[in-house]
Coordinates of C-alpha atoms in Angstrom, one line a residue:
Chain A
X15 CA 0.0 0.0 0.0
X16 CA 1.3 3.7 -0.9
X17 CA 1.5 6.2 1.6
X18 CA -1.1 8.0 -0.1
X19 CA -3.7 5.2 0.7
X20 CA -2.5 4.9 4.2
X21 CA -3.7 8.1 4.9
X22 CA -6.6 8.5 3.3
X23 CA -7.8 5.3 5.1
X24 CA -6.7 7.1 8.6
X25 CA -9.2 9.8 7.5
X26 CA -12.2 7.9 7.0
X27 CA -11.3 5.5 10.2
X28 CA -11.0 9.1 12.5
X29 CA -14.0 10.8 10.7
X30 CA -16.5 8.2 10.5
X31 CA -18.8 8.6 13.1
X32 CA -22.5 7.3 14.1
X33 CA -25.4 8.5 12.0
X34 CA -28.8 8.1 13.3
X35 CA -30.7 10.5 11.3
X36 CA -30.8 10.4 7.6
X37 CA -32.2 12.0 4.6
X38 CA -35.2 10.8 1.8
X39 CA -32.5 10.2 -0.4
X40 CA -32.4 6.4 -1.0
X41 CA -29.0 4.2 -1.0
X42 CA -28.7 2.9 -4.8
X43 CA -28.0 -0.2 -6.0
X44 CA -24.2 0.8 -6.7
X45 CA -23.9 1.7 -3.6
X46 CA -25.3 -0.9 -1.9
X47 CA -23.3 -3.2 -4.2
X48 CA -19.9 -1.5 -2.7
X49 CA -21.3 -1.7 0.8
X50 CA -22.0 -5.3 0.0
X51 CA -18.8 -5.8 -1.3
X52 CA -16.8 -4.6 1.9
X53 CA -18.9 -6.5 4.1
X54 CA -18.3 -9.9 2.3
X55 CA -14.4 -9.0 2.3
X56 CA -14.3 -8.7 5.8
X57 CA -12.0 -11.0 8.4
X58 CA -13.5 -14.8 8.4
X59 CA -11.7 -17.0 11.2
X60 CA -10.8 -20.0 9.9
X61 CA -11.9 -18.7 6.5
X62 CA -15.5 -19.9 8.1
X63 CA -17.5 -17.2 7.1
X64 CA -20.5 -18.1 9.2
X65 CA -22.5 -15.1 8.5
X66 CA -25.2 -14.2 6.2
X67 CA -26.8 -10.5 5.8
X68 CA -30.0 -9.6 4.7
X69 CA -30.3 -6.0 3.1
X70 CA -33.3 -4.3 3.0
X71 CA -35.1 -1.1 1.4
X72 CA -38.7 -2.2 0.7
X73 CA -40.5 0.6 2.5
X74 CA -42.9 -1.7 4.5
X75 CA -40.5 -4.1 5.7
X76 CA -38.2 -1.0 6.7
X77 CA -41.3 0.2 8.7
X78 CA -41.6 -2.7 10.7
X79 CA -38.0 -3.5 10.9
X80 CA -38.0 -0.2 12.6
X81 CA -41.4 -0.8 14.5
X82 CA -39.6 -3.3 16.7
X83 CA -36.0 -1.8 16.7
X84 CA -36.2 0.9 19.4
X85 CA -32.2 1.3 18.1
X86 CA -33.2 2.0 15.0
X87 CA -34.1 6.0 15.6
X88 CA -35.7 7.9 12.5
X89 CA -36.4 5.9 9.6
X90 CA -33.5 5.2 7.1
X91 CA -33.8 3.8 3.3
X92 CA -31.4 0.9 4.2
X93 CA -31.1 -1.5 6.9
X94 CA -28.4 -4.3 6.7
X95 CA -29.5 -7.2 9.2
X96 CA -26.1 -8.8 10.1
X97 CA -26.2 -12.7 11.1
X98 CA -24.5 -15.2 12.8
X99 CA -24.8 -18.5 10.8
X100 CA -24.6 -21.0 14.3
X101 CA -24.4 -24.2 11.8
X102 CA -21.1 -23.4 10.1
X103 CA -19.7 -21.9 13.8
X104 CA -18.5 -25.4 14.7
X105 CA -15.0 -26.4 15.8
X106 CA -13.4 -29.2 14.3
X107 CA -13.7 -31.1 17.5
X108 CA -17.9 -30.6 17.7
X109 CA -17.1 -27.7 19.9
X110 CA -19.4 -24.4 19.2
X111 CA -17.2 -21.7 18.0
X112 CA -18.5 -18.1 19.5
X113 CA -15.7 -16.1 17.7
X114 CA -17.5 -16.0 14.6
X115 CA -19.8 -13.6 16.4
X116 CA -16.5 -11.1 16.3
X117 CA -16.0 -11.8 12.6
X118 CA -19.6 -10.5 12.2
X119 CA -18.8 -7.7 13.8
X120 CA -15.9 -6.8 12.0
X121 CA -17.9 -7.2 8.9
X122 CA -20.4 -4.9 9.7
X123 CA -17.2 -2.1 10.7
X124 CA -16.4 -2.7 7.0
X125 CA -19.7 -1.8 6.1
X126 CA -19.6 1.6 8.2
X127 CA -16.2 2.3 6.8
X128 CA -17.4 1.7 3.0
X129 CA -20.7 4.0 3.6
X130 CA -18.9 6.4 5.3
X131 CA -16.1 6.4 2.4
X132 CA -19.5 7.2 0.1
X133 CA -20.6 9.6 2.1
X134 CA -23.3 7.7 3.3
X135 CA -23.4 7.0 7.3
X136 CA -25.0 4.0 10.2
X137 CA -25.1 3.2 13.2
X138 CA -25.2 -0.4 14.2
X139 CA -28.2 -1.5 16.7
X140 CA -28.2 -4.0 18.9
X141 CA -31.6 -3.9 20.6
X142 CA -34.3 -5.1 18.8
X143 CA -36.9 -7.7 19.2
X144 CA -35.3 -10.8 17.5
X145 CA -38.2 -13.2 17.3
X146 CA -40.3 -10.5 15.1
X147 CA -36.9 -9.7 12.8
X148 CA -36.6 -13.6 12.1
X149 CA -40.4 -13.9 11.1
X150 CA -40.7 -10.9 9.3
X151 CA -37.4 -11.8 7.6
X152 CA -38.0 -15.2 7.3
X153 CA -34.9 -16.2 8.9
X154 CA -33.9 -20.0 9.0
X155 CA -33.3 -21.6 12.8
X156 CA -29.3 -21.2 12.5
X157 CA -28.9 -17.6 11.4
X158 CA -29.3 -15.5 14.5
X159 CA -29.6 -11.7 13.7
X160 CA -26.7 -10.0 15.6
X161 CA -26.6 -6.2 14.5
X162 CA -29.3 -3.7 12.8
X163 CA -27.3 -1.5 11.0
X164 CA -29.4 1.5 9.6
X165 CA -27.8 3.3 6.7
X166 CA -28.4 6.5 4.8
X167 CA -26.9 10.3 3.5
X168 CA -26.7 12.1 7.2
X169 CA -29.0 14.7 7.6
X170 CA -26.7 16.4 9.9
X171 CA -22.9 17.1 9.8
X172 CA -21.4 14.3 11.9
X173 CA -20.2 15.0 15.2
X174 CA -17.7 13.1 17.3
X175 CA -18.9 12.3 20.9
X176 CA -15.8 12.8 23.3
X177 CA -13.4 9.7 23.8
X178 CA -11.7 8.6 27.1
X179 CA -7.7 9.7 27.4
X180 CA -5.9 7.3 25.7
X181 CA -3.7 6.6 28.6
X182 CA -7.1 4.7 30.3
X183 CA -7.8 2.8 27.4
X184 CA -3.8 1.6 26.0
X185 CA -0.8 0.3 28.0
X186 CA 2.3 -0.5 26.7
X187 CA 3.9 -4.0 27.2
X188 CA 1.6 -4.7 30.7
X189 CA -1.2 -3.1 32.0
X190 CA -0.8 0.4 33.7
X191 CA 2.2 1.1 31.6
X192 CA 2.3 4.2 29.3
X193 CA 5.7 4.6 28.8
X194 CA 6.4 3.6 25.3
X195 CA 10.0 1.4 25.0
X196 CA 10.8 3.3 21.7
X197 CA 12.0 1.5 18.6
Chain B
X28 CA -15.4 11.8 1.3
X29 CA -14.4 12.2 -2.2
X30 CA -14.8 9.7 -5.0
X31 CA -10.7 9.3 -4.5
X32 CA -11.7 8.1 -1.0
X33 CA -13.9 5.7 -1.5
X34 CA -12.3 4.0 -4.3
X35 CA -9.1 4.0 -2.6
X36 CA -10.8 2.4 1.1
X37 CA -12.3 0.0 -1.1
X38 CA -9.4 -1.4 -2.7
X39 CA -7.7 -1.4 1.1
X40 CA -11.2 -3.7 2.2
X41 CA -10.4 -5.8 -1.0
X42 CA -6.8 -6.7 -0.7
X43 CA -6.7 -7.0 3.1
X44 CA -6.2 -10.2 4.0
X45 CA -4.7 -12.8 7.0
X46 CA -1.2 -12.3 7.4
X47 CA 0.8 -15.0 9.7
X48 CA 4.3 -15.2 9.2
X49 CA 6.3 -11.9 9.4
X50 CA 9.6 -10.5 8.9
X51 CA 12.2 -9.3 11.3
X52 CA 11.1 -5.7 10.7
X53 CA 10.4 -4.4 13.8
X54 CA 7.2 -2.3 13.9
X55 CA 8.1 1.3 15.0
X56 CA 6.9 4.1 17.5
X57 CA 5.1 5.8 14.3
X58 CA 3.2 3.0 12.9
X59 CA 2.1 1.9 16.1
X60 CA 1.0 5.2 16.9
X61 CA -0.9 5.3 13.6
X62 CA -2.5 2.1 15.0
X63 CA -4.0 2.7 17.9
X64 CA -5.2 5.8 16.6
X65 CA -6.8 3.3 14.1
X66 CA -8.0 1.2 17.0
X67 CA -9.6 4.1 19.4
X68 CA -11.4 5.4 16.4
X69 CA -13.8 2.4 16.2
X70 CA -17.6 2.3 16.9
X71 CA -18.6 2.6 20.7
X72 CA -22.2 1.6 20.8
X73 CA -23.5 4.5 23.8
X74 CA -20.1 5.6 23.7
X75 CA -19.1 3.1 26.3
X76 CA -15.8 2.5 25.0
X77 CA -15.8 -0.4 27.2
X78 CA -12.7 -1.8 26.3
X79 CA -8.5 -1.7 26.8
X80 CA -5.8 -2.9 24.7
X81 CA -2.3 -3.7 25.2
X82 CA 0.6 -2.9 22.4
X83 CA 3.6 -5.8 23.4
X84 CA 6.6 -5.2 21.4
X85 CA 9.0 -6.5 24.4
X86 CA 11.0 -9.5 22.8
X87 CA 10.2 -11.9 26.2
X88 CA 6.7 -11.1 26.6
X89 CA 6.0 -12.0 22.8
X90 CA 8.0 -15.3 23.5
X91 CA 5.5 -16.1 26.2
X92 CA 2.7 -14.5 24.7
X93 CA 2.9 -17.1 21.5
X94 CA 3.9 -19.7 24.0
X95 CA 0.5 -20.2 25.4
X96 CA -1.4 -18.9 22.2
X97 CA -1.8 -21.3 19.5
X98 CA -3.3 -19.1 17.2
X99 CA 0.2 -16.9 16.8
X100 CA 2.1 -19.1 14.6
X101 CA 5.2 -17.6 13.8
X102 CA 6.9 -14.8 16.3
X103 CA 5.4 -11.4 15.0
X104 CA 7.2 -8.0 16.2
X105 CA 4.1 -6.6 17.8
X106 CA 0.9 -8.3 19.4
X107 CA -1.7 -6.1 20.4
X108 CA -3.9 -7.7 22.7
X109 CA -7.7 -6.4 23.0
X110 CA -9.5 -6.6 26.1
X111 CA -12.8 -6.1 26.8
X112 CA -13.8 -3.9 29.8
X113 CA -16.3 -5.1 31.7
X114 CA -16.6 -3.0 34.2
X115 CA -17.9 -0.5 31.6
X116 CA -20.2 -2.7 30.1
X117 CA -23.2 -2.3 32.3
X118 CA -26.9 -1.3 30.9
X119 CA -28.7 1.9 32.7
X120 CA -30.9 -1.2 34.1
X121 CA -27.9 -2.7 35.7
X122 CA -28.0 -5.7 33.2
X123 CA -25.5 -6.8 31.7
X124 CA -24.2 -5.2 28.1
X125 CA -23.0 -7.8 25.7
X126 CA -22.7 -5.8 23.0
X127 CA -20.1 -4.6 24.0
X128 CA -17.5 -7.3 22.7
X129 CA -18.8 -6.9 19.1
X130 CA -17.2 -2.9 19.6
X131 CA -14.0 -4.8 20.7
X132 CA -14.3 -6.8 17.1
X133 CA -14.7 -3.7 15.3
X134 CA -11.7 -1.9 16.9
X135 CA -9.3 -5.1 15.9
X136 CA -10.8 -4.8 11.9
X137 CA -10.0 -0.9 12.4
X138 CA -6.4 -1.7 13.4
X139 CA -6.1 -4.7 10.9
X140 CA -6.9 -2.3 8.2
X141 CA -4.7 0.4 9.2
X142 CA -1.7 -2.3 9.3
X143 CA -2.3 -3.2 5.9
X144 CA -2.4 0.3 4.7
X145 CA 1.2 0.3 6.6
X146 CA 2.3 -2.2 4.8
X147 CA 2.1 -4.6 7.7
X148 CA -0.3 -7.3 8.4
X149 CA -2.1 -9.3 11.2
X150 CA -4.0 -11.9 12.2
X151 CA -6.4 -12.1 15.0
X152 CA -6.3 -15.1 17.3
X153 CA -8.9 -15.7 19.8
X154 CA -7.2 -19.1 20.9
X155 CA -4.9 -18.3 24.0
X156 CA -5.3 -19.1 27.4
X157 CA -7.0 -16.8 29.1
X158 CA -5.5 -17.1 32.4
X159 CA -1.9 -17.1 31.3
X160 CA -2.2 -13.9 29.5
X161 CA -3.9 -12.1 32.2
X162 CA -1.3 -13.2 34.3
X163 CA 1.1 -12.0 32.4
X164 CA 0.4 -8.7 31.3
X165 CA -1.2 -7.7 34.8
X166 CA -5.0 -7.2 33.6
X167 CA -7.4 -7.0 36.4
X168 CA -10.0 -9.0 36.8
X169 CA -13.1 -6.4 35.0
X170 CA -10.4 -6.5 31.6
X171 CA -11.0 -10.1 29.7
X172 CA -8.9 -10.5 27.0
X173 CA -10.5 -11.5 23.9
X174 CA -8.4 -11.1 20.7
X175 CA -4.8 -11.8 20.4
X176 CA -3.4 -9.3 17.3
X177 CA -0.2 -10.3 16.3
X178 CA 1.0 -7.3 13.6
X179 CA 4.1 -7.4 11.4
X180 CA 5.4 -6.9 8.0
X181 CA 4.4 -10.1 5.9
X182 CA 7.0 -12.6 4.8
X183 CA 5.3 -13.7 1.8
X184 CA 2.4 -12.2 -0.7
X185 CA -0.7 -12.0 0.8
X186 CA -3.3 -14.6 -0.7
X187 CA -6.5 -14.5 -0.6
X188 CA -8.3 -17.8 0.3
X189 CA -11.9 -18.6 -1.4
X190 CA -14.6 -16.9 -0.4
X191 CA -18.5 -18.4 -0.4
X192 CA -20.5 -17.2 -3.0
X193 CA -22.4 -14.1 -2.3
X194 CA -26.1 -15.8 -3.3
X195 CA -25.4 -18.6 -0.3
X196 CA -24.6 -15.3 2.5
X197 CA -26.5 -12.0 0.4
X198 CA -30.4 -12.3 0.1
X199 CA -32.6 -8.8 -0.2
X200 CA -35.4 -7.7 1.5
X201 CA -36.1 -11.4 3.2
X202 CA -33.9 -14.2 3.5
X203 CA -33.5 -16.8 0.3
X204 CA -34.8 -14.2 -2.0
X205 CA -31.9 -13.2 -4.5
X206 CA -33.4 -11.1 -6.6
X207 CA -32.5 -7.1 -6.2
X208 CA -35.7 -4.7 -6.5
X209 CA -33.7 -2.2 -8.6
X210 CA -33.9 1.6 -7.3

């Protein structure tokens, strides 16, 4: 990678931020192909990939989707409902494999990346009823819905919510050190 | 974000890919700046930033770091290990927030794509023993480590290993139905 990409990709990490409110304007199908595209090119432990997403943008189903997600605040033209797919999560001695549920997660922080990169914006949601989403989505017994993640063009400028002082969130070598061993 | 942007984050998404074997290049005070920046930019659903992470770049705690971590298969020059903070996961309603690991996930994609804009790669491993590393790096009891990152610059090309096709993981609008209502 040049050092031209490298820091264009710092940009978008440090000014993506969570979008909750979002214009008429819908996502279109280029762009939901490139959101698409970044999900499915996400981390896969194991190369496993036990995930499966369901993206949506018929008008009713967006209605209820949001009827039952109290996450989900004003209604956007996209939702992406992000899975965990239990039948492939199995080790290869029979034992259940609950990391996949981080490699979901990391799929859906490529999705937030892309739509930010396209100027589009989300926030993932992590409260919603998941009995109704599996009916109304017709969701087989082995893909549990993990994340809502609402997308659309912001209808506000993005603002970044204050983070903790690095030096309480990152040691260096053992916890509670912050002096860096240059090198 | 500018078309440049977006074209440019997508081919970083794209060619990303598990790195496990690393030269003897030893990752410097800039880059790893650059990646916990990376890192502490990530999603924080209610802001909770419920989480820690320790950059280990010290020659013996890497030896016994990979020691008792099968998933770190050759020595790498960093390992960044990613803790969850417990103590800051708590609901308004006193329960428990669970959620909160999948932020943890989405920090660890932030800094695996940040090392591959560097140049360097990674490869998260959530095989270790748990009790070992706490030991070792001094976490208290509310920080549970839950993703080993070793990070270095990759001995041989990256490859990308086969990928499901997107019909079996992709559906719109409900589940099984692969056909895209064009808007």
């Amino acid at each position: 990678m040049s050092t031209r990409n490298s820091s264009d990709l710092v940009q978008v990490l440090r000014t993506r931020s969570a979008v909750r409110q979002y214009t008429a304007q819908p996502v279109d199908d280029d762009a939901l192909d490139r959101l698409l595209d970044a999900i499915l090119a996400a981390p896969t432990g194991g190369n496993k990939q036990a995930w499966a997403f369901v993206a949506v943008r018929d008008p009713r189903t967006l209605r209820l989707l949001r009827a039952f997600s109290p996450g989900i605040i004003e209604p956007p033209p996209l939702v992406v409902v992000a899975c965990f797919d239990r039948s492939r999560a199995v080790k290869d001695d029979g034992e259940f494999w609950d990391e996949g549920l981080l490699c979901v997660a990391m799929a859906v922080q490529n999705l937030l990346l892309a739509a930010h990169a396209l100027g589009l914006g989300g926030c993932p949601a992590a409260s919603f009823r998941r009995h109704a989403a599996r009916t109304l989505l017709g969701l087989p017994e082995h893909l549990e819905p993990l994340l809502m993640v609402p997308v659309g063009y912001p209808k506000r400028p993005l603002a970044s919510p204050p983070r903790r002082n690095r030096v309480e969130v990152v040691s260096y070598e053992f916890w509670g050190n912050h002096t860096l061993a240059r090198r």
